[in-house]
Coordinates of C-alpha atoms and ligand atoms in Angstrom, one line a residue:
M1 CA 155.6 70.7 103.7
A2 CA 154.0 72.6 100.9
T3 CA 152.1 75.7 102.1
P4 CA 148.3 75.1 101.7
T5 CA 146.9 77.7 99.2
F6 CA 143.3 78.7 99.6
G7 CA 140.7 79.9 97.3
T8 CA 142.1 78.5 94.1
V9 CA 139.6 75.8 93.3
A10 CA 136.9 77.1 90.9
P11 CA 133.6 75.3 91.0
S12 CA 132.6 73.2 88.0
N13 CA 129.2 75.0 87.3
P14 CA 129.8 76.7 84.0
M15 CA 126.9 79.2 84.5
L16 CA 128.6 80.3 87.8
T17 CA 132.1 80.6 86.4
A18 CA 131.0 82.5 83.3
W19 CA 129.2 85.1 85.4
V20 CA 132.3 85.4 87.7
E21 CA 134.5 85.8 84.7
K22 CA 132.3 88.6 83.5
I23 CA 132.6 90.5 86.8
R24 CA 136.2 89.8 86.9
A25 CA 136.8 91.3 83.5
L26 CA 135.0 94.3 84.5
A27 CA 136.3 94.9 88.1
Q28 CA 140.0 93.8 87.2
P29 CA 140.9 92.4 90.6
D30 CA 144.5 91.1 91.2
R31 CA 143.1 87.7 92.0
V32 CA 140.0 85.7 92.4
F33 CA 139.4 83.7 95.7
W34 CA 136.8 80.9 95.7
A35 CA 135.4 80.5 99.2
D36 CA 134.7 76.9 100.3
G37 CA 133.5 77.6 103.7
S38 CA 136.1 75.3 105.5
E39 CA 137.6 75.8 109.0
A40 CA 141.1 75.9 107.5
E41 CA 139.9 78.6 105.1
K42 CA 138.4 80.6 108.0
E43 CA 141.8 80.6 109.9
F44 CA 143.5 81.7 106.7
L45 CA 141.0 84.6 106.1
L46 CA 141.2 85.8 109.8
A47 CA 144.9 85.9 109.7
E48 CA 144.9 87.9 106.4
A49 CA 142.2 90.3 107.9
V50 CA 144.3 90.8 111.0
A51 CA 147.5 91.4 108.9
S52 CA 145.7 93.9 106.6
G53 CA 144.2 95.8 109.7
V54 CA 140.6 95.0 108.8
L55 CA 140.2 93.1 112.1
T56 CA 141.9 93.3 115.4
K57 CA 142.3 90.1 117.4
L58 CA 140.6 90.5 120.7
N59 CA 141.8 89.1 124.1
Q60 CA 141.5 85.4 123.4
D61 CA 141.5 84.4 127.0
K62 CA 138.4 86.5 127.6
L63 CA 136.8 86.3 124.2
P64 CA 138.0 83.2 122.2
G65 CA 137.7 83.4 118.5
C66 CA 136.5 87.1 118.7
Y67 CA 137.6 89.9 116.4
Y68 CA 137.0 93.7 116.4
H69 CA 136.2 95.9 113.5
R70 CA 135.7 99.6 112.9
S71 CA 133.8 100.8 109.9
N72 CA 134.3 104.0 108.1
P73 CA 132.7 106.7 110.3
N74 CA 130.5 107.7 107.3
D75 CA 129.3 104.2 107.0
V76 CA 127.6 102.9 110.0
A77 CA 124.0 101.9 109.2
R78 CA 121.7 101.1 106.3
V79 CA 121.1 103.9 103.9
E80 CA 117.5 103.8 102.6
Q81 CA 118.0 106.9 100.4
C82 CA 120.7 104.9 98.5
T83 CA 118.6 101.8 98.2
F84 CA 116.9 101.1 94.9
I85 CA 114.3 98.6 93.4
C86 CA 115.1 98.5 89.7
T87 CA 112.2 97.4 87.6
P88 CA 111.1 98.4 84.1
A89 CA 108.1 100.4 85.5
K90 CA 108.0 102.6 88.4
D91 CA 104.8 101.3 89.8
Q92 CA 106.3 97.8 90.2
A93 CA 108.6 99.3 92.8
G94 CA 105.8 101.4 94.2
P95 CA 105.6 104.6 96.1
T96 CA 107.6 103.5 99.1
N97 CA 110.8 102.6 97.2
N98 CA 113.4 104.5 95.3
W99 CA 113.1 103.4 91.7
A100 CA 115.4 103.4 88.7
T101 CA 115.2 101.2 85.4
P102 CA 117.4 98.2 85.4
R103 CA 119.2 99.6 82.2
E104 CA 120.0 103.0 83.9
M105 CA 121.1 101.4 87.1
Y106 CA 123.3 98.7 85.4
E107 CA 124.9 101.4 83.3
K108 CA 125.7 103.5 86.3
L109 CA 127.0 100.8 88.5
Y110 CA 129.0 99.0 85.9
A111 CA 130.7 102.2 85.2
L112 CA 131.6 102.5 88.9
L113 CA 132.7 98.8 89.1
K114 CA 135.0 99.2 86.0
G115 CA 138.5 98.5 87.3
A116 CA 137.2 99.0 90.9
M117 CA 139.0 95.9 92.3
A118 CA 142.4 96.7 90.8
G119 CA 145.1 95.8 93.5
R120 CA 142.4 93.9 95.4
T121 CA 141.2 90.3 95.8
M122 CA 137.8 89.5 94.5
Y123 CA 136.2 86.9 96.7
V124 CA 133.4 84.6 95.4
V125 CA 131.1 83.5 98.2
P126 CA 128.5 80.9 97.5
Y127 CA 125.8 80.6 100.3
L128 CA 122.6 79.2 101.2
M129 CA 119.6 81.1 102.8
G130 CA 117.7 78.4 104.6
P131 CA 118.6 75.0 105.9
P132 CA 120.0 72.5 103.4
G133 CA 117.2 70.5 101.8
S134 CA 114.4 72.8 102.5
P135 CA 112.0 73.6 99.6
L136 CA 112.2 77.3 100.7
T137 CA 116.0 77.5 100.7
K138 CA 117.6 79.7 98.0
V139 CA 121.2 79.8 96.7
G140 CA 123.1 83.1 96.4
V141 CA 126.5 83.9 95.3
E142 CA 128.1 87.1 96.5
I143 CA 131.2 88.5 94.8
T144 CA 132.9 91.0 97.1
D145 CA 136.2 92.7 97.5
S146 CA 135.8 92.9 101.3
I147 CA 137.2 90.2 103.5
Y148 CA 135.0 91.5 106.3
V149 CA 132.0 90.6 104.2
V150 CA 133.4 87.1 103.5
L151 CA 134.0 86.5 107.3
N152 CA 130.5 87.9 108.2
M153 CA 128.8 85.9 105.5
R154 CA 130.3 82.7 106.8
I155 CA 128.7 83.4 110.1
M156 CA 125.3 84.7 108.8
S157 CA 124.7 82.1 106.1
R158 CA 125.5 78.4 105.3
M159 CA 128.4 79.3 103.2
G160 CA 130.8 77.5 100.7
K161 CA 130.6 73.9 99.5
V162 CA 127.2 73.2 101.0
A163 CA 125.7 75.9 98.7
L164 CA 127.6 74.7 95.6
D165 CA 126.3 71.2 96.4
Q166 CA 122.7 72.4 96.4
L167 CA 123.2 74.5 93.2
G168 CA 124.7 71.6 91.3
A169 CA 124.7 72.3 87.6
G170 CA 121.8 74.7 87.9
D171 CA 121.5 78.3 87.1
D172 CA 119.0 79.2 89.8
F173 CA 121.0 81.4 92.1
N174 CA 121.0 85.0 93.3
R175 CA 123.8 87.0 91.7
G176 CA 125.2 89.6 94.1
V177 CA 128.1 92.0 93.4
H178 CA 129.6 94.1 96.1
S179 CA 132.6 96.5 96.0
V180 CA 133.4 99.0 98.8
L181 CA 134.9 101.3 96.0
D182 CA 136.2 104.3 98.0
C183 CA 133.5 104.2 100.6
H184 CA 132.2 107.6 99.7
P185 CA 128.4 108.4 100.3
D186 CA 128.1 110.0 96.9
R187 CA 128.9 106.7 95.3
R188 CA 126.8 104.5 97.6
F189 CA 124.1 102.4 95.9
I190 CA 122.3 99.3 97.0
A191 CA 120.5 98.3 93.9
H192 CA 118.1 95.3 93.5
F193 CA 117.0 93.8 90.1
P194 CA 114.2 91.5 91.2
Q195 CA 113.4 90.2 87.7
D196 CA 117.0 89.1 87.2
N197 CA 117.5 87.8 90.9
A198 CA 120.4 90.1 91.1
I199 CA 121.9 92.7 93.4
I200 CA 124.7 95.3 93.1
S201 CA 126.0 97.1 96.1
V202 CA 128.7 99.7 96.0
G203 CA 130.3 102.3 98.2
S204 CA 129.6 100.7 101.6
G205 CA 131.1 98.1 104.0
Y206 CA 128.4 98.0 106.6
G207 CA 126.0 95.2 107.5
G208 CA 122.7 95.4 105.9
N209 CA 124.1 97.2 102.9
V210 CA 126.7 94.5 102.1
L211 CA 125.9 91.1 103.6
L212 CA 123.7 90.5 100.6
G213 CA 122.0 87.3 101.8
K214 CA 120.3 89.3 104.6
K215 CA 118.2 92.3 103.8
C216 CA 118.9 92.3 100.0
L217 CA 118.2 88.7 99.1
A218 CA 116.3 87.3 102.1
L219 CA 113.8 90.4 102.3
R220 CA 113.8 92.6 99.2
I221 CA 114.3 90.0 96.4
G222 CA 112.8 87.3 98.7
S223 CA 109.5 89.3 99.1
Y224 CA 109.3 89.7 95.3
L225 CA 109.9 86.0 94.7
G226 CA 107.5 85.1 97.5
R227 CA 104.7 87.0 95.8
E228 CA 105.3 85.2 92.5
Q229 CA 105.7 81.7 94.1
G230 CA 103.0 81.9 96.9
W231 CA 105.2 82.4 100.0
M232 CA 106.2 85.4 102.2
A233 CA 109.5 86.9 103.2
E234 CA 109.1 88.8 106.5
H235 CA 111.2 91.0 108.9
M236 CA 110.3 88.6 111.8
L237 CA 111.9 86.7 114.6
I238 CA 110.6 83.2 115.2
L239 CA 110.5 81.5 118.6
C240 CA 109.1 78.5 120.4
V241 CA 107.5 78.5 123.6
E242 CA 107.7 75.1 125.5
S243 CA 105.4 74.6 128.5
P244 CA 106.3 72.6 131.6
T245 CA 104.4 69.6 130.0
G246 CA 106.4 69.9 126.8
E247 CA 103.6 71.4 124.7
K248 CA 105.3 73.6 122.0
T249 CA 103.8 76.8 120.4
Y250 CA 105.6 78.7 117.7
V251 CA 105.3 82.4 117.3
A252 CA 106.7 85.0 114.8
A253 CA 107.0 88.7 115.6
A254 CA 107.7 91.7 113.3
F255 CA 109.2 94.7 115.0
P256 CA 111.0 97.4 113.1
S257 CA 114.9 97.6 113.2
S258 CA 116.3 98.0 116.7
C259 CA 112.9 97.5 118.3
G260 CA 113.5 94.2 120.2
K261 CA 113.4 91.1 117.9
T262 CA 116.7 89.7 119.0
N263 CA 115.8 90.2 122.7
F264 CA 112.3 88.8 122.4
A265 CA 113.7 85.8 120.3
M266 CA 116.1 84.9 123.1
L267 CA 113.9 85.8 126.1
I268 CA 114.3 83.8 129.4
P269 CA 111.0 83.5 131.3
P270 CA 111.0 84.9 134.8
A271 CA 111.7 82.5 137.8
A272 CA 108.0 82.7 138.5
F273 CA 107.4 80.4 135.6
P274 CA 109.4 77.2 136.3
G275 CA 109.4 74.7 133.5
W276 CA 108.7 77.2 130.8
K277 CA 111.3 77.7 128.2
I278 CA 111.8 79.8 125.1
T279 CA 113.9 78.7 122.2
T280 CA 115.1 80.7 119.2
I281 CA 114.5 79.7 115.6
G282 CA 115.4 83.1 114.1
D283 CA 116.0 86.8 115.4
D284 CA 115.4 88.8 112.2
I285 CA 113.9 87.1 109.2
A286 CA 111.2 84.6 108.5
W287 CA 110.2 82.9 105.3
M288 CA 106.7 81.6 105.5
K289 CA 104.5 79.3 103.4
P290 CA 101.2 77.7 103.8
G291 CA 101.6 73.9 104.4
A292 CA 99.3 71.2 103.0
D293 CA 97.6 71.2 106.5
G294 CA 96.4 74.7 106.1
K295 CA 99.0 76.1 108.8
L296 CA 101.5 78.8 108.0
Y297 CA 105.1 77.3 108.3
A298 CA 108.1 79.4 108.8
I299 CA 111.9 78.9 108.5
N300 CA 114.8 81.2 109.5
P301 CA 116.9 81.7 106.3
E302 CA 119.9 82.8 108.4
A303 CA 122.6 81.0 110.3
G304 CA 123.8 83.8 112.5
Y305 CA 122.8 86.9 114.3
F306 CA 123.8 90.5 113.2
G307 CA 122.5 92.0 116.6
V308 CA 122.5 95.4 118.2
A309 CA 125.2 95.6 120.9
P310 CA 124.2 98.6 123.0
G311 CA 121.8 97.6 125.9
T312 CA 122.9 93.9 125.6
N313 CA 123.9 92.7 129.0
R314 CA 123.6 89.7 131.5
K315 CA 120.3 91.0 132.8
S316 CA 118.6 92.1 129.6
N317 CA 119.7 89.2 127.4
P318 CA 121.8 86.5 129.0
N319 CA 121.5 84.1 126.0
A320 CA 122.9 86.8 123.7
M321 CA 125.8 87.4 126.1
D322 CA 126.7 83.7 126.0
T323 CA 126.3 83.6 122.2
I324 CA 128.8 86.5 121.7
S325 CA 131.3 85.2 124.2
R326 CA 133.1 83.4 121.4
D327 CA 133.6 83.2 117.6
T328 CA 132.1 86.7 117.2
I329 CA 132.9 89.8 115.1
Y330 CA 132.2 93.1 116.9
T331 CA 131.8 96.2 114.7
N332 CA 131.7 99.8 116.0
V333 CA 131.7 99.0 119.7
A334 CA 134.5 100.4 122.1
L335 CA 137.8 98.6 122.5
T336 CA 139.3 98.3 126.1
P337 CA 143.0 98.4 126.8
D338 CA 142.9 94.7 127.7
G339 CA 141.6 93.7 124.3
G340 CA 137.9 93.5 125.5
V341 CA 134.8 95.3 124.2
W342 CA 132.4 97.7 125.8
W343 CA 129.3 99.5 124.9
E344 CA 126.7 101.7 126.7
G345 CA 124.4 99.3 128.7
H346 CA 127.2 96.7 129.1
D347 CA 127.5 94.8 132.4
D348 CA 130.9 96.1 133.1
P349 CA 131.2 99.7 134.4
A350 CA 132.4 102.2 131.9
P351 CA 136.2 101.6 131.4
V352 CA 138.5 104.3 132.9
E353 CA 139.8 104.6 129.5
C354 CA 139.4 103.0 126.1
L355 CA 139.1 103.7 122.3
D356 CA 135.7 104.7 121.0
W357 CA 134.1 103.3 117.9
K358 CA 136.1 105.8 115.9
G359 CA 139.4 104.8 117.4
Q360 CA 139.6 108.0 119.5
P361 CA 140.6 108.0 123.3
W362 CA 137.5 107.9 125.3
T363 CA 136.8 108.3 129.1
P364 CA 133.6 108.3 131.1
A365 CA 133.9 112.2 131.0
S366 CA 133.6 112.1 127.2
K367 CA 130.4 113.7 125.8
E368 CA 130.2 111.3 122.9
K369 CA 129.1 107.7 123.2
A370 CA 131.9 105.1 123.3
A371 CA 130.0 102.6 121.1
H372 CA 128.0 103.6 118.1
P373 CA 124.2 103.3 118.9
N374 CA 124.0 100.9 115.9
S375 CA 127.2 99.0 116.8
R376 CA 126.7 95.3 116.2
F377 CA 127.9 91.8 116.9
T378 CA 128.0 89.0 114.3
A379 CA 127.7 85.6 116.0
P380 CA 126.8 82.1 114.9
M381 CA 123.3 81.0 116.0
A382 CA 125.0 77.6 116.9
N383 CA 126.4 79.5 120.0
N384 CA 123.0 80.4 121.3
P385 CA 122.3 78.2 124.4
A386 CA 118.6 78.6 123.6
L387 CA 118.9 77.6 119.9
A388 CA 115.8 75.5 118.9
A389 CA 116.4 72.2 117.3
E390 CA 113.9 73.3 114.7
A391 CA 116.2 76.2 113.5
N392 CA 117.8 73.6 111.2
D393 CA 114.5 71.8 110.3
P394 CA 113.9 72.0 106.5
A395 CA 110.2 71.7 107.1
G396 CA 110.0 74.9 109.3
V397 CA 107.6 75.4 112.2
P398 CA 103.7 75.9 112.1
L399 CA 102.9 79.3 113.5
S400 CA 100.1 79.9 116.1
A401 CA 100.5 83.5 116.4
I402 CA 102.0 86.6 114.6
I403 CA 102.9 89.7 116.7
F404 CA 103.4 93.2 115.4
G405 CA 104.9 95.9 117.5
G406 CA 106.6 99.2 117.1
R407 CA 108.4 101.7 119.4
R408 CA 105.6 104.0 120.6
A409 CA 105.9 106.4 123.5
T410 CA 102.1 107.1 123.3
T411 CA 98.9 105.6 122.0
M412 CA 99.7 101.9 121.5
P413 CA 98.6 99.7 124.5
L414 CA 101.0 97.0 125.8
I415 CA 99.0 94.2 124.1
F416 CA 95.9 93.5 122.1
Q417 CA 94.6 90.9 119.7
S418 CA 93.1 91.5 116.3
F419 CA 89.5 90.4 115.8
N420 CA 90.6 88.3 112.7
W421 CA 93.2 88.0 109.9
I422 CA 92.0 91.0 107.9
H423 CA 92.0 93.2 111.0
G424 CA 95.4 91.8 111.9
V425 CA 96.8 92.7 108.5
Y426 CA 95.4 96.2 109.1
L427 CA 97.1 96.3 112.3
G428 CA 100.4 95.3 110.7
A429 CA 99.9 97.6 107.7
T430 CA 99.3 100.7 109.8
M431 CA 102.1 99.9 112.3
G432 CA 104.0 103.1 113.4
S433 CA 107.4 103.3 115.1
E434 CA 109.8 105.8 116.2
M435 CA 113.0 105.7 114.0
T436 CA 116.2 104.1 115.3
A437 CA 119.9 104.3 114.7
A438 CA 119.7 101.1 112.4
A439 CA 119.1 103.4 109.4
A440 CA 120.5 106.8 108.7
G441 CA 117.8 109.5 109.3
T442 CA 115.9 111.4 111.9
L443 CA 115.9 109.6 115.3
G444 CA 112.7 109.3 117.3
Q445 CA 110.3 110.5 114.7
V446 CA 107.2 108.2 114.3
R447 CA 106.7 106.9 110.8
R448 CA 104.4 104.3 109.3
D449 CA 106.3 101.0 108.8
P450 CA 104.0 98.4 107.5
M451 CA 104.8 95.0 108.9
A452 CA 108.3 96.5 109.8
M453 CA 108.9 96.0 106.0
L454 CA 109.0 99.6 104.8
P455 CA 112.8 99.5 104.1
F456 CA 112.7 95.9 102.9
C457 CA 109.8 95.3 100.6
G458 CA 111.1 94.6 97.1
Y459 CA 107.9 95.6 95.2
N460 CA 104.8 97.8 95.4
M461 CA 103.7 98.0 99.0
G462 CA 100.0 98.0 98.0
D463 CA 100.5 94.7 96.2
Y464 CA 102.4 93.4 99.2
L465 CA 99.5 94.2 101.5
N466 CA 97.3 92.3 98.9
H467 CA 99.5 89.4 99.0
W468 CA 99.1 89.3 102.9
L469 CA 95.3 89.2 102.5
G470 CA 95.6 86.6 99.6
I471 CA 97.7 84.2 101.7
R472 CA 94.6 83.7 103.9
R473 CA 92.9 81.6 101.2
D474 CA 95.6 78.9 101.7
L475 CA 95.3 78.8 105.4
T476 CA 92.5 76.8 107.2
D477 CA 94.3 77.4 110.5
P478 CA 95.8 80.8 110.3
P479 CA 98.0 82.3 113.0
R480 CA 96.2 84.6 115.3
I481 CA 97.5 88.2 115.0
F482 CA 98.5 90.4 118.0
H483 CA 99.9 93.9 118.6
V484 CA 102.4 94.9 121.4
N485 CA 104.2 97.9 122.5
W486 CA 107.1 97.5 125.0
F487 CA 108.0 101.3 124.8
R488 CA 105.0 103.2 126.1
K489 CA 106.3 106.1 128.3
D490 CA 104.9 107.9 131.4
A491 CA 104.8 111.7 131.8
G492 CA 108.4 111.6 133.1
D493 CA 109.6 110.0 129.9
K494 CA 110.2 106.6 131.7
F495 CA 109.1 103.3 130.1
L496 CA 105.9 102.1 131.7
W497 CA 106.6 98.5 131.1
P498 CA 109.9 96.8 132.4
G499 CA 110.2 94.8 129.1
F500 CA 112.7 92.1 128.3
G501 CA 112.2 88.9 130.4
E502 CA 108.9 90.3 131.8
N503 CA 107.6 90.2 128.2
F504 CA 107.0 86.6 128.8
R505 CA 103.8 87.5 130.9
V506 CA 102.5 89.0 127.6
L507 CA 103.7 86.2 125.5
K508 CA 102.0 83.6 127.8
W509 CA 98.6 85.4 127.4
V510 CA 99.3 85.3 123.6
I511 CA 99.9 81.5 123.4
D512 CA 97.0 80.9 125.9
R513 CA 94.8 82.8 123.5
T514 CA 95.8 80.8 120.5
R515 CA 95.0 77.7 122.5
G516 CA 91.6 79.0 123.6
R517 CA 92.4 79.1 127.4
A518 CA 92.7 82.8 128.1
R519 CA 90.0 85.3 128.4
A520 CA 89.8 88.7 126.8
S521 CA 87.5 91.7 126.7
E522 CA 86.3 93.2 123.5
T523 CA 87.3 96.8 123.1
Q524 CA 87.2 99.3 120.3
I525 CA 90.7 98.4 119.0
G526 CA 90.6 94.6 119.6
W527 CA 90.6 91.9 122.3
M528 CA 92.5 92.9 125.4
P529 CA 93.5 91.1 128.7
R530 CA 92.2 92.3 132.0
Y531 CA 94.7 92.8 134.9
S532 CA 93.5 89.5 136.5
E533 CA 94.3 87.5 133.3
F534 CA 98.1 88.1 133.7
D535 CA 100.1 86.0 136.1
W536 CA 101.9 88.6 138.3
T537 CA 103.8 86.2 140.6
D538 CA 107.1 87.9 141.8
M539 CA 106.3 91.1 139.9
D540 CA 105.2 94.2 141.7
F541 CA 103.1 95.9 139.1
S542 CA 99.9 97.6 140.3
R543 CA 96.5 97.6 138.6
E544 CA 96.9 101.3 138.0
K545 CA 100.2 100.9 136.2
F546 CA 98.7 98.2 134.1
A547 CA 95.8 100.4 133.3
Q548 CA 98.3 103.0 132.2
C549 CA 100.0 100.6 129.9
M550 CA 96.7 99.5 128.4
R551 CA 94.9 102.8 128.2
I552 CA 93.0 103.7 125.0
D553 CA 93.1 107.5 124.9
A554 CA 90.6 109.0 122.5
A555 CA 92.7 112.1 121.7
E556 CA 95.8 110.0 121.0
W557 CA 93.8 107.6 118.7
Q558 CA 92.4 110.6 116.8
R559 CA 95.9 111.7 116.0
E560 CA 96.8 108.1 115.1
L561 CA 94.1 107.8 112.7
I562 CA 95.0 111.2 111.1
S563 CA 98.6 110.1 110.7
Q564 CA 97.5 106.8 109.0
T565 CA 95.9 109.0 106.3
E566 CA 99.3 109.8 104.9
L567 CA 100.1 106.1 104.3
F568 CA 96.8 105.4 102.8
L569 CA 97.1 108.4 100.4
T570 CA 100.6 107.2 99.5
L571 CA 99.4 103.8 98.7
H572 CA 95.9 104.8 97.3
D573 CA 96.0 103.3 93.9
R574 CA 96.8 99.7 95.1
L575 CA 95.6 99.8 98.7
P576 CA 93.3 96.8 99.4
K577 CA 89.8 97.9 100.0
E578 CA 89.6 95.6 103.0
L579 CA 92.0 97.8 104.8
I580 CA 90.0 101.0 104.0
F581 CA 87.0 99.2 105.5
Q582 CA 88.9 98.3 108.6
R583 CA 89.8 101.9 109.1
E584 CA 86.2 103.0 108.7
L585 CA 85.0 100.3 111.2
L586 CA 87.7 101.4 113.7
I587 CA 86.7 105.1 113.3
S588 CA 83.1 104.3 113.9
R589 CA 84.0 102.1 117.0
L590 CA 86.0 104.9 118.4
Ligands
LIG1 P1 117.4 94.7 114.2 O1 118.6 93.8 114.3 O2 117.9 96.1 113.9 O3 116.4 94.3 113.3 O4 116.8 95.0 115.6 P2 116.0 94.1 116.7 O5 114.6 94.3 116.4 O6 116.5 92.6 116.7 O7 116.3 94.8 118.1 P3 117.1 94.4 119.4 O8 116.4 93.2 120.0 O9 118.5 94.3 119.1 O10 116.8 95.6 120.4 C1 117.2 96.9 120.0 C2 117.2 97.8 121.3 O11 115.9 97.7 122.0 C3 118.3 97.4 122.3 O12 118.9 98.5 122.8 C4 117.4 96.8 123.4 O13 118.1 96.9 124.7 C5 116.1 97.4 123.3 N1 115.0 96.6 123.8 C6 114.8 95.3 123.4 N2 113.7 94.8 124.1 C7 113.2 95.8 124.9 C8 112.1 95.8 125.9 O14 111.5 94.9 126.0 N3 112.0 97.0 126.4 C9 112.9 98.1 126.3 N4 112.6 99.2 127.0 N5 113.9 98.1 125.4 C10 114.0 96.9 124.7
LIG2 C1 118.1 96.0 110.6 O1 118.5 97.2 110.5 O2 116.9 95.7 110.6 C2 119.2 95.0 110.8 C3 120.5 95.4 110.7 O3 118.7 93.8 111.1 S1 121.0 95.4 109.0 O4 121.5 94.1 108.7 O5 122.2 96.3 109.0 O6 120.1 95.8 108.2
LIG3 MN1 116.6 93.7 111.0

């Protein structure tokens, strides 16, 4: 029997093959591999990745179809300082992005790519962001010299033939080029060329830097295209709340990186709410567009989850634990002697001995963490027991609510509702959050992260906020906007709110508000629930504790308003007047 050969069939689209030939001639790989997304190809690539040491096969009895990867220790998170928006004029990228001219950046990166793939295979990965057939869906093609990227892209996107079919003979696809080069921080650039619908990423092998469909296309390029074409690309989960009578309410929520989107999207209501169910449409990205009926419709452009491992366990997120029990790639977690995985906050007790994320022997006595705080799993969304049928619906889902929320030890109450759309946009625009391990930088420091999009907005942030206000014109039934904070702490540095599944009590008030059946009191900062408006069945949470979670502290708000000044000054020349007025109104109310 002839040995099957993989990756040898080039597609017939001449625009695509001409571009691939241009990159091949530049990067000089030993061979070109055309990915078709088939199961047989997956097995072939997995075997190759194991043979070359990129992946380790995990214990297949415990974790069928699961593999393990360690990244270079210098390459464990997104790198905002190396991320560029390349436009002819600086003010197109705006004050919150690193900027270079396209000409300058192409020149620099083509020089780095010259001969860079010698001795390597160049993979060509066609993919869809969005369900096949959706008017919002986009085609991308990623050229990469990383087999790890190919295997992750086939989980995170609809990859291979399905994308070539949608592209047909057309030229409308995102052109992405990725090379790990020598994985040196000095030669690490994530460059976006919005006007060319193109991306070049070099010098990294990690997640958001290299899975180009995700943050690069679906958010940075997507947000740019969305403004031109009348839609929005947002760093949001999408979920469906189903009541015992089968009533469905769709909610999107923007929390900054590592602030709870995956957990909220997979939430299981407490036992005290029989018949209530939450299903997941997406856990990280939403593409949203006003529909003909004046509602805001959202799709999840992704097909998988690239989720934070630490803290994920049977109690905090059972659906995630089921999702990652098979067909999953684990990156930078700890490897146990029996071919299993472990991380801080796993259900299993710390292993007596294991290898940490750097491959070093680790015991519970070790001072370092066994798993990197930004260690991740890549898993197909089809594995999620709570996957919503709507996740594959080309029409998307009509949103009733949008929730903003950051990681705030102080100031921000558990929940409040904006007075209206403009006030809601102000809440999103001024959102603050403590920095997490998802990006290289200072942990714990509060920074302004408008709509959780600070690292992901592909154009001028002032124009972006104007776009948010402008979208309202196409909505006769806009989603109501809310603000949450699961992370407020007491004087002893303990979280005041238990979070996770108990967040359902907050979510229930949100959806009841959108349906006009929950009460609220008007406060200086927005509409807030009283203690009695929450259903506390089976939860021991006193009036006093709730008051602590909801407290509006004058001194804290004074500091909050002062710290917003910095953002407003940064954005001053394009900041919408509406937001300045909202701030003035808030000051006068306080
Ligand atoms: P990205 O994938 O980086 O965009 O992050 P994400 O927003 O999806 O964050 P994720 O749900 O993975 O949560 C990140 C961390 O926050 C994990 O360590 C969780 O355990 C923790 N977390 C999530 N929800 C809650 C909550 O309600 N309360 C508390 N205290 N921690 C939470
Ligand atoms: C985030 O940082 O918001 C992520 C992980 O979702 S990454 O894909 O690495 O950007
Ligand atoms: Mn994210």
